[in-house]
Structure formats: structure tokens, C-alpha cells
Short mmCIF file of C-alpha atoms in Angstrom, two decimals:
data_model
loop_
_atom_site.label_atom_id
_atom_site.label_comp_id
_atom_site.label_asym_id
_atom_site.label_seq_id
_atom_site.Cartn_x
_atom_site.Cartn_y
_atom_site.Cartn_z
CA MET A 2 144.54 226.90 233.73
CA THR A 3 143.69 223.26 234.06
CA PRO A 4 146.30 220.55 233.45
CA GLY A 5 144.42 219.42 230.34
CA ALA A 6 144.52 222.91 228.85
CA ARG A 7 148.24 223.22 229.57
CA ALA A 8 148.90 219.90 227.82
CA VAL A 9 146.96 220.99 224.74
CA ARG A 10 148.90 224.25 224.74
CA ARG A 11 152.27 222.42 224.86
CA VAL A 12 151.25 220.14 221.98
CA CYS A 13 150.19 223.10 219.83
CA ALA A 14 153.46 224.91 220.56
CA ALA A 15 155.47 221.83 219.58
CA LEU A 16 153.54 221.49 216.32
CA LEU A 17 154.14 225.16 215.46
CA CYS A 18 157.87 224.80 216.13
CA THR A 19 158.07 221.71 213.94
CA LEU A 20 156.22 223.46 211.11
CA ALA A 21 158.52 226.47 211.38
CA CYS A 22 161.60 224.26 211.16
CA LEU A 23 160.25 222.48 208.06
CA THR A 24 159.43 225.71 206.22
CA TRP A 25 162.51 227.71 207.26
CA ASN A 26 164.63 228.94 204.31
CA PRO A 27 168.12 230.08 205.29
CA THR A 28 168.25 232.45 202.29
CA ALA A 29 164.86 234.01 203.03
CA GLY A 30 165.28 237.68 203.67
CA GLY A 31 168.92 237.44 202.54
CA ALA A 32 170.70 237.18 199.22
CA PRO A 33 168.79 235.13 196.59
CA GLU A 34 170.24 231.84 195.43
CA LYS A 35 172.85 232.35 192.69
CA THR A 36 172.12 230.62 189.40
CA VAL A 37 173.81 230.56 186.02
CA ASP A 38 171.91 229.46 182.92
CA LEU A 39 173.75 227.05 180.61
CA ILE A 40 172.99 226.06 177.03
CA VAL A 41 175.01 223.69 174.84
CA ILE A 42 175.48 224.42 171.12
CA ASP A 43 177.00 221.48 169.24
CA ALA A 44 175.87 222.08 165.66
CA MET A 45 176.18 224.39 162.69
CA ILE A 46 174.92 227.92 163.21
CA ASN A 47 171.43 228.11 161.69
CA PRO A 48 168.09 229.85 162.35
CA ALA A 49 167.09 227.28 164.99
CA ILE A 50 170.30 227.97 166.96
CA ALA A 51 169.79 231.73 166.66
CA ASP A 52 166.22 231.42 167.96
CA PHE A 53 167.38 229.20 170.84
CA ILE A 54 170.03 231.70 171.96
CA HIS A 55 167.56 234.61 171.69
CA GLU A 56 165.03 232.79 173.90
CA SER A 57 167.74 231.74 176.37
CA LEU A 58 168.85 235.34 176.87
CA ALA A 59 165.27 236.42 177.57
CA ALA A 60 164.75 233.51 179.99
CA ALA A 61 168.01 234.29 181.84
CA GLU A 62 166.89 237.89 182.36
CA ARG A 63 163.38 236.83 183.44
CA ASP A 64 164.65 234.29 185.98
CA GLY A 65 167.33 236.55 187.43
CA ALA A 66 170.31 234.42 186.35
CA ARG A 67 173.72 235.92 187.09
CA ALA A 68 174.92 235.04 183.57
CA LEU A 69 174.26 232.88 180.53
CA ILE A 70 176.97 230.41 179.55
CA ILE A 71 176.98 229.18 175.94
CA GLN A 72 179.07 226.02 175.62
CA LEU A 73 180.07 226.08 171.96
CA ASP A 74 181.40 223.57 169.43
CA THR A 75 180.63 224.51 165.83
CA PRO A 76 182.20 224.18 162.37
CA GLY A 77 180.49 227.37 161.19
CA GLY A 78 177.16 228.07 159.56
CA LEU A 79 174.94 230.72 158.05
CA LEU A 80 176.07 234.33 157.96
CA ASP A 81 172.55 235.71 158.49
CA SER A 82 172.03 233.58 161.61
CA THR A 83 175.48 234.56 162.88
CA LYS A 84 174.67 238.27 162.53
CA SER A 85 171.43 237.72 164.44
CA ILE A 86 173.27 235.98 167.29
CA VAL A 87 175.98 238.66 167.43
CA LYS A 88 173.31 241.36 167.63
CA ASP A 89 171.63 239.58 170.56
CA LEU A 90 174.92 239.03 172.41
CA LEU A 91 176.13 242.61 172.05
CA GLY A 92 172.79 243.91 173.36
CA SER A 93 172.24 241.21 175.97
CA PRO A 94 170.60 242.28 179.25
CA VAL A 95 172.63 239.65 181.16
CA PRO A 96 176.36 238.85 181.05
CA VAL A 97 177.19 236.22 178.43
CA ILE A 98 180.07 233.77 178.62
CA VAL A 99 180.92 231.72 175.52
CA TYR A 100 182.90 228.63 176.50
CA VAL A 101 184.46 226.63 173.65
CA ALA A 102 184.37 223.13 175.10
CA PRO A 103 184.90 220.23 175.68
CA SER A 104 188.48 219.35 174.72
CA GLY A 105 188.65 218.70 170.99
CA ALA A 106 185.91 221.22 170.25
CA GLY A 107 186.36 224.27 168.05
CA ALA A 108 184.86 227.61 167.16
CA ALA A 109 185.43 227.80 163.42
CA SER A 110 184.11 230.31 160.90
CA ALA A 111 180.82 231.66 162.34
CA GLY A 112 181.89 230.39 165.78
CA VAL A 113 184.65 233.02 165.85
CA PHE A 114 182.13 235.87 165.71
CA VAL A 115 179.89 234.29 168.34
CA THR A 116 182.81 233.72 170.72
CA MET A 117 184.23 237.23 170.38
CA ALA A 118 180.78 238.81 170.85
CA ALA A 119 180.48 237.45 174.40
CA ASN A 120 181.27 239.52 177.49
CA ILE A 121 183.74 236.80 178.47
CA ALA A 122 185.28 234.44 175.91
CA ALA A 123 186.68 231.20 177.31
CA MET A 124 188.12 227.99 175.93
CA ALA A 125 188.86 224.56 177.34
CA PRO A 126 192.30 222.96 176.95
CA GLY A 127 192.76 221.21 173.61
CA THR A 128 190.37 223.46 171.64
CA ASN A 129 190.88 225.86 168.75
CA ILE A 130 189.38 228.96 167.21
CA GLY A 131 189.68 230.68 163.83
CA ALA A 132 189.36 230.03 160.10
CA ALA A 133 186.64 232.63 159.61
CA HIS A 134 187.37 233.27 155.94
CA PRO A 135 184.06 233.27 153.98
CA VAL A 136 183.78 230.37 151.54
CA SER A 137 181.23 228.95 149.17
CA GLY A 138 178.88 226.12 150.04
CA GLN A 139 181.46 223.60 148.79
CA GLY A 140 184.21 224.99 151.00
CA SER A 141 186.04 226.65 148.09
CA ASP A 142 186.90 230.32 147.70
CA ILE A 143 184.25 232.64 146.35
CA GLY A 144 185.24 233.99 142.96
CA GLY A 145 184.87 237.32 141.24
CA ASP A 146 183.69 240.60 142.73
CA MET A 147 181.45 238.76 145.19
CA ARG A 148 184.52 237.39 146.97
CA GLU A 149 185.84 240.89 147.74
CA LYS A 150 182.44 242.15 148.88
CA VAL A 151 181.76 239.23 151.22
CA GLU A 152 185.31 239.22 152.59
CA ASN A 153 185.26 242.97 153.31
CA PHE A 154 181.91 242.72 155.03
CA THR A 155 182.88 239.80 157.29
CA ALA A 156 186.23 241.41 158.09
CA SER A 157 184.52 244.64 159.15
CA LEU A 158 182.04 242.65 161.23
CA SER A 159 184.87 240.82 162.97
CA LYS A 160 186.76 244.06 163.69
CA THR A 161 183.63 245.76 165.02
CA ILE A 162 182.96 242.91 167.45
CA ALA A 163 186.59 242.89 168.62
CA GLN A 164 186.59 246.65 169.20
CA GLU A 165 183.29 246.51 171.10
CA ARG A 166 184.56 243.77 173.42
CA GLY A 167 188.14 245.07 173.68
CA ARG A 168 189.74 242.09 171.96
CA ASN A 169 192.59 241.76 169.45
CA VAL A 170 191.32 243.64 166.39
CA GLU A 171 194.32 242.72 164.23
CA TRP A 172 193.84 238.99 164.80
CA ALA A 173 190.09 239.32 164.24
CA GLU A 174 190.76 240.67 160.75
CA LYS A 175 193.40 238.01 160.03
CA ALA A 176 190.95 235.27 160.99
CA VAL A 177 188.77 236.44 158.09
CA ARG A 178 191.25 237.53 155.46
CA GLU A 179 193.96 234.90 156.08
CA SER A 180 191.82 232.18 157.67
CA VAL A 181 194.23 231.78 160.60
CA SER A 182 193.41 229.29 163.35
CA ILE A 183 194.98 229.14 166.82
CA THR A 184 194.91 227.02 169.97
CA GLU A 185 193.45 228.11 173.30
CA GLN A 186 196.87 229.11 174.72
CA GLU A 187 197.69 231.19 171.65
CA ALA A 188 194.23 232.78 171.83
CA LEU A 189 194.80 233.71 175.48
CA LYS A 190 198.25 235.15 174.75
CA LEU A 191 196.92 237.22 171.81
CA HIS A 192 193.98 238.45 173.89
CA VAL A 193 191.43 236.84 171.62
CA ILE A 194 189.84 235.19 174.67
CA ASP A 195 189.85 235.99 178.39
CA ILE A 196 190.00 232.60 180.10
CA VAL A 197 191.30 229.07 179.65
CA ALA A 198 189.17 226.94 182.00
CA ALA A 199 189.55 223.21 182.62
CA ASN A 200 185.84 222.74 183.46
CA ARG A 201 182.65 224.64 184.22
CA ASP A 202 183.42 225.17 187.91
CA ASP A 203 186.86 226.52 187.03
CA LEU A 204 185.15 228.79 184.50
CA LEU A 205 182.86 230.26 187.18
CA ARG A 206 185.78 230.79 189.55
CA GLN A 207 187.90 232.64 186.98
CA ALA A 208 184.97 234.60 185.55
CA SER A 209 184.21 235.99 189.01
CA GLU A 210 187.46 237.94 188.82
CA HIS A 211 186.34 239.91 185.74
CA ASP A 212 184.39 243.12 185.26
CA VAL A 213 181.95 243.22 182.33
CA THR A 214 179.85 245.90 180.66
CA VAL A 215 176.19 245.04 180.15
CA GLN A 216 174.06 247.54 178.23
CA GLY A 217 176.45 250.38 179.12
CA THR A 218 176.68 249.49 182.80
CA LYS A 219 179.88 248.09 184.28
CA ARG A 220 179.52 245.32 186.86
CA ARG A 221 181.65 242.74 188.65
CA LEU A 222 180.61 239.13 188.12
CA ASP A 223 179.90 237.11 191.26
CA LEU A 224 179.55 233.52 190.13
CA ASN A 225 181.44 231.52 192.76
CA GLY A 226 179.22 228.70 194.02
CA ALA A 227 176.45 229.46 191.57
CA MET A 228 174.16 226.62 190.52
CA PHE A 229 173.88 225.66 186.84
CA VAL A 230 170.43 225.70 185.25
CA VAL A 231 170.66 223.80 181.98
CA ARG A 232 168.20 224.90 179.32
CA GLU A 233 167.19 222.68 176.42
CA MET A 234 165.81 223.48 172.97
CA ARG A 235 162.07 223.35 172.50
CA LEU A 236 160.73 220.56 170.27
CA LYS A 237 160.22 222.97 167.38
CA GLN A 238 163.82 224.20 167.63
CA LYS A 239 165.19 220.64 167.82
CA PHE A 240 163.17 219.72 164.75
CA LEU A 241 164.35 222.74 162.77
CA ASN A 242 167.92 222.12 163.89
CA ILE A 243 167.75 218.63 162.39
CA LEU A 244 166.17 219.88 159.17
CA ALA A 245 168.78 222.62 158.88
CA ASN A 246 171.43 219.97 158.27
CA PRO A 247 172.02 220.03 154.48
CA ASN A 248 172.62 216.26 154.38
CA VAL A 249 169.26 215.60 156.06
CA ALA A 250 167.45 218.06 153.77
CA TYR A 251 169.00 216.47 150.69
CA LEU A 252 168.18 212.91 151.75
CA LEU A 253 164.58 213.91 152.51
CA MET A 254 164.21 215.39 149.03
CA MET A 255 165.66 212.29 147.37
CA ALA A 256 163.49 209.94 149.44
CA GLY A 257 160.42 212.02 148.58
CA LEU A 258 161.11 211.99 144.85
CA LEU A 259 161.83 208.26 144.85
CA GLY A 260 158.66 207.48 146.82
CA LEU A 261 156.46 209.53 144.49
CA TYR A 262 158.05 207.94 141.43
CA VAL A 263 157.32 204.44 142.75
CA GLU A 264 153.74 205.44 143.49
CA PHE A 265 153.19 206.89 140.01
CA THR A 266 154.62 203.83 138.29
CA HIS A 267 152.78 201.39 140.60
CA PRO A 268 149.43 203.03 141.45
CA GLY A 269 147.61 201.67 144.45
CA VAL A 270 150.64 200.75 146.57
CA PHE A 271 149.95 203.86 148.73
CA PHE A 272 152.82 203.57 151.24
CA PRO A 273 155.60 204.86 148.91
CA GLY A 274 153.37 207.74 147.85
CA ILE A 275 152.44 208.73 151.42
CA ALA A 276 155.99 208.38 152.73
CA GLY A 277 157.39 210.16 149.67
CA GLY A 278 154.95 213.04 150.03
CA ILE A 279 155.84 213.52 153.71
CA CYS A 280 159.58 213.38 153.00
CA LEU A 281 159.29 215.82 150.11
CA LEU A 282 157.32 218.32 152.21
CA LEU A 283 159.88 218.06 155.02
CA GLY A 284 162.67 218.57 152.49
CA MET A 285 160.92 221.66 151.14
CA ALA A 286 160.53 222.95 154.71
CA ALA A 287 164.28 222.51 155.17
CA LEU A 288 164.92 224.50 152.01
CA GLN A 289 162.94 227.36 153.56
CA VAL A 290 165.42 227.38 156.45
CA LEU A 291 168.62 226.89 154.43
CA PRO A 292 169.98 229.22 151.75
CA ILE A 293 169.86 227.45 148.40
CA ASN A 294 171.29 228.02 144.96
CA TYR A 295 168.36 227.96 142.55
CA SER A 296 170.63 227.02 139.66
CA GLY A 297 171.55 223.87 141.56
CA LEU A 298 167.89 223.13 142.26
CA ALA A 299 167.05 223.57 138.57
CA LEU A 300 169.87 221.22 137.56
CA ILE A 301 168.55 218.55 139.95
CA GLY A 302 165.08 218.91 138.42
CA LEU A 303 166.52 218.67 134.89
CA GLY A 304 168.55 215.61 135.84
CA LEU A 305 165.54 213.80 137.26
CA ALA A 306 163.47 214.71 134.20
CA LEU A 307 166.13 213.26 131.88
CA LEU A 308 166.40 210.08 133.96
CA ILE A 309 162.63 209.59 133.84
CA ALA A 310 162.58 210.33 130.10
CA GLU A 311 165.12 207.56 129.60
CA LEU A 312 162.55 205.08 130.92
CA PHE A 313 159.94 206.03 128.33
CA LEU A 314 162.15 207.14 125.44
CA PRO A 315 165.09 204.74 125.36
CA SER A 316 168.04 206.59 123.86
CA PHE A 317 170.68 203.90 124.44
CA GLY A 318 171.83 205.72 127.59
CA ILE A 319 172.27 209.25 126.20
CA LEU A 320 169.42 210.76 128.23
CA GLY A 321 170.42 208.72 131.26
CA VAL A 322 174.05 209.88 131.22
CA GLY A 323 172.96 213.50 130.72
CA GLY A 324 170.53 213.15 133.61
CA ILE A 325 173.19 211.78 135.95
CA VAL A 326 175.63 214.59 135.07
CA ALA A 327 172.96 217.28 135.64
CA PHE A 328 171.85 215.59 138.87
CA VAL A 329 175.38 215.46 140.33
CA LEU A 330 176.22 219.05 139.37
CA GLY A 331 172.93 220.32 140.82
CA SER A 332 173.47 218.42 144.07
CA LEU A 333 176.97 219.86 144.50
CA LEU A 334 175.72 223.40 143.82
CA LEU A 335 172.49 223.17 145.83
CA PHE A 336 173.77 225.05 148.91
CA ASP A 337 176.60 226.91 147.19
CA THR A 338 175.85 230.48 148.33
CA PRO A 339 178.04 233.29 149.72
CA ASP A 340 175.95 233.40 152.92
CA SER A 341 176.85 229.92 154.18
CA THR A 342 179.55 227.32 154.54
CA LEU A 343 177.06 224.49 154.20
CA ALA A 344 177.34 221.66 151.70
CA VAL A 345 175.93 218.22 151.10
CA ASP A 346 178.44 215.46 151.82
CA ARG A 347 179.82 214.38 148.46
CA ASN A 348 179.61 210.69 149.33
CA ILE A 349 175.85 211.12 149.80
CA VAL A 350 175.58 212.90 146.45
CA TYR A 351 177.49 210.19 144.63
CA ALA A 352 175.48 207.43 146.33
CA ALA A 353 172.18 209.09 145.38
CA ALA A 354 173.33 209.62 141.79
CA ALA A 355 174.48 206.01 141.53
CA THR A 356 171.16 204.76 142.91
CA PHE A 357 168.99 206.83 140.56
CA GLY A 358 171.27 206.25 137.58
CA GLY A 359 171.61 202.51 138.17
CA PHE A 360 167.86 202.08 138.57
CA THR A 361 167.15 204.08 135.42
CA LEU A 362 169.72 202.27 133.28
CA LEU A 363 168.50 198.87 134.54
CA VAL A 364 164.90 199.67 133.60
CA SER A 365 166.01 201.04 130.23
CA TYR A 366 167.93 197.84 129.51
CA LEU A 367 164.92 195.72 130.38
CA VAL A 368 162.67 197.84 128.16
CA VAL A 369 165.03 197.57 125.17
CA ARG A 370 165.42 193.82 125.65
CA SER A 371 161.67 193.35 125.82
CA GLN A 372 161.20 195.34 122.60
CA ARG A 373 163.69 193.11 120.79
CA ARG A 374 162.23 189.87 122.13
CA LYS A 375 159.93 187.79 119.94
CA PRO A 376 156.25 188.35 120.87
CA ALA A 377 154.97 185.65 123.20
CA LEU A 378 151.25 186.55 123.32
CA GLY A 379 148.51 187.27 120.80
CA SER A 380 148.48 186.34 117.12
CA GLU A 381 152.09 187.53 116.67
CA GLY A 382 153.20 185.11 119.35
CA LEU A 383 151.85 182.12 117.37
CA VAL A 384 154.17 182.61 114.38
CA GLY A 385 156.97 180.06 114.60
CA GLU A 386 155.19 177.90 117.20
CA VAL A 387 155.13 174.13 116.69
CA GLY A 388 151.90 172.13 116.95
CA GLU A 389 150.32 168.78 116.05
CA VAL A 390 147.74 168.01 113.38
CA ARG A 391 144.54 166.70 114.99
CA GLN A 392 142.38 166.64 111.86
CA ARG A 393 143.78 166.00 108.36
CA ILE A 394 144.73 169.14 106.50
CA VAL A 395 143.84 169.35 102.83
CA PRO A 396 144.68 172.44 100.75
CA ASP A 397 141.72 174.84 100.36
CA SER A 398 139.69 172.77 102.86
CA VAL A 399 138.02 174.17 105.96
CA ARG A 400 138.23 170.96 107.96
CA GLY A 401 141.93 170.89 108.95
CA LYS A 402 142.71 171.47 112.65
CA VAL A 403 145.91 171.71 114.69
CA PHE A 404 146.65 171.82 118.39
CA VAL A 405 149.16 174.60 119.08
CA HIS A 406 149.97 176.79 122.05
CA GLY A 407 147.44 174.88 124.16
CA GLU A 408 144.56 175.66 121.79
CA TYR A 409 142.75 174.15 118.77
CA TRP A 410 142.99 176.21 115.59
CA ASN A 411 141.61 175.87 112.05
CA ALA A 412 144.58 175.37 109.76
CA ASP A 413 145.48 175.44 106.08
CA ALA A 414 148.59 174.29 104.18
CA ASP A 415 149.97 174.20 100.65
CA ARG A 416 149.95 170.39 100.69
CA ALA A 417 148.13 167.64 102.53
CA ILE A 418 149.30 166.84 106.08
CA GLU A 419 148.16 163.75 107.96
CA VAL A 420 146.91 163.48 111.55
CA GLY A 421 149.69 163.21 114.13
CA GLU A 422 152.32 165.05 112.10
CA ARG A 423 154.05 168.04 113.64
CA VAL A 424 153.69 171.39 111.93
CA GLN A 425 154.98 174.94 112.33
CA VAL A 426 152.85 178.10 112.11
CA VAL A 427 153.99 180.45 109.35
CA ARG A 428 151.11 182.97 109.25
CA VAL A 429 147.98 183.99 111.14
CA ASP A 430 144.92 185.16 109.20
CA GLY A 431 142.24 186.10 111.72
CA MET A 432 141.14 182.82 113.30
CA ARG A 433 142.89 180.59 110.75
CA LEU A 434 146.53 179.49 110.70
CA THR A 435 148.74 178.71 107.75
CA VAL A 436 151.12 175.91 108.63
CA ARG A 437 153.75 173.73 107.00
CA ARG A 438 155.01 170.28 107.85
CA LEU A 439 157.86 170.57 110.38
CA ALA A 440 160.22 168.53 108.17
CA ASP A 441 159.57 170.93 105.28
CA ALA A 442 160.26 173.91 107.54
CA ALA A 443 163.53 172.39 108.68
CA THR A 444 164.53 171.70 105.07
CA ARG A 445 163.81 175.30 104.08
CA ARG A 446 165.91 176.64 106.95
CA ALA A 447 168.78 174.37 105.95
#
């Protein structure tokens, strides 16, 4: 082999070694890299949240994640969405850890069921869990037979979850029937949760010491050193999550109604009508996601109808007051259903009622005042006006003229009036005025 060939051979060997070093993967052929999927839920439980958790479980299984961690902070939410989440968690193909965090967070109402349905339930220091008693949309107790039915159902659901996951069944029932709430240390002592973890790394370390059952198969978690893969909501889910807020849905409806009203009363402005139509459609989309009380919706419609009627049929405030009362009652009852703990913030309701009511009463006042005001235009507006004689007025003559209201008019009088004298209009007959000398008019008034 010639020296040149040997040199080329050495260069090729060096290049191959360098390429091998660059492409070498220390885990290739060994254990795959450990990953743990993480999602953060910081909102009320609603259909968008349920869909997000369902997709996250499927993605964790597809990507081979060792577990799915749900970091939770919720005040509660919809019962239907909660049942859907619980169903997914109990049948999850991957281990699920619900971590109530950060400090100051809580798992209230629907959050209790979600936390207990996990394979491992954990809480951060300074958090709480409980208060799962079913309430109406305004936060008050449900009355009548419906109260007993809903309470019994949610209590049985809570007990079933606790039995399935080996947690404290007695406390699970108390959380529903007595609305008890406890701290993370009390929850650990009562075996409501499994872990109190200061942070996510501490959570992985402690969770690795636990055995879990996934779809009937028992396995030991191995999460030490695992990498977190944070998953975010899709745009559609984020949008629905925003719309599922009852305050947002309510404000969209009010903005839509106000915009359409302005457009109808001021045709051709366009922007209020377009913006109002978009807001109203978005509000209606939100109502498809949220459970609503149709009696409340009907009261809102009646209230708005009465407020609008006040503008066209002034009733000295009677229709307006009735409209405001119906509007406020409908707004407070709009989301008052046994299946949710949602409600519109009362300050928003009162502000909206004050805005609509104030606007309606102001317009009504202006309409009444304009009806009582002396006419300023047309033939009626000439009566009582003061003018000046420009051509001598003789009774039963057609030659008299006066200058009044910026115009020349033919005038008649019951006595002769000379040029330059001031007169007052007392009657309008077609295109001819009947006037009297201003001094005579003043004497008659006296």
C-alpha cells in the first residue's frame, strides 16, 4: 500500500470515529429515558378540562410516560364533567398522580372526587381538600326532594371512589354530607391522601416508594430522576375553558344585547351591531357548555323586554322597575342547577342591572320631558313667538306682513298695527298668522 493510500485510510478512519462519537446515545440498547407527563389544572371543572385530561391520558400512554401528574387547584365545577374525569382516571392505562399544589391551592367540591380517583393522591404544604357537599348555582343548599337525591348520589360516588382506591370511605362520605374540609396533614393522617410533597421532585421521590394498580395489574412506580414533559391545552380547549366561566358567558351576553340594541336604535353605525352579534353568539356558545336554568334565562328576556318597552311606552318608571327586578332575578338564577356550583358574580349582575336600568330610565326621562316641552318646529312652534310688523296690518286686509321666526308671513289682526311694532302670534291658519300687538298681549296676561 502506497503512503498516499495509507494517509487516505487514516483520514477516513478518523472521520468515522468522530461521526460515531457524535451519534452515540448512552441509553441506546438500554433502558429508555424516563419521562413523566405533567398538566396543570387551575380552573373550575368543566367540559374543556375533562377533554384535556382525557387527551392527556391517551398521550401519556402513546408516548410511554411512566405516569401522568395532574397539578390541581380548583374551587369545584360541573358534576357531569367530574364524573367523566373520574371515569377516565379509574380506567387509566397509565398511573395517575393528582398533586394539589402550589401552597394555598385547594381541591374543593368536584376537586375532592378528582383527587381521590388518582392512583396516588398528593398535596403540597399549606393546601386543603374537602367541602364536597352539592349546592345550587348560588352556593346555597338545594331544597326539597332534589337535595336528598343529589346528596345521596354524590355521597355514593365519593364512597365508591374511596373504596376503589383504598382511601378513607368514612371521610369521603362526610366530605359530601357534612361538607368537611381538612388540611394536607389531616388528610395524610386520615388516609385521604398518600403523600405530602414540598415540590415536584419530592413528589417523584416519594411516589417511587408506592405500588399502584393500573387496569387490574399491580406495579411499582419508578420515577426517580424522571424528566417532566409539560402538556398544554389545545387552542380549542383554552377557548372553551374561558367561555365556560359563567362571568365571561354572562358579560358576553350582556355586551351582545347592548350592541344589538344600539344598532337597532341607530341604524348604519355597523360596529355595535357586528360586535354585539359576535358577543351574543359567543355567549350562546358558552351556554351550550354550561348548565343553565331556563327559568332564569326567561326572566332575563322578560326584564330586557320591559326595559325596552319603557323607552317606547313611558309608564313613569313602572315598566322600568319591573324590568330591572326581572333582570336581576334571572341573572342570579341563570346557572342555578343541581349539577353545578357555578354562579355569576353578584357584583357583575348588579353592575349590569344598574347600567341597563340607568340607561333606560334616562332615556325615558328625556322622552317625557320632550313630550311636555312646547313645540319648537312647524306651525305649532310659531304660536307664542314674537315678531315685527314689516307691512301695516289692517283688519280683513291681505296686505299685512310680519317677520317672525326668521321668515316673512302674511298676518291678520283684530285691529290696525303699524310698521315697526312688535306682535305676538296667537294662531296659525295655513299660511296666514293671526297676531296681536305685544302690549295688548302683555295686558291680557296681566
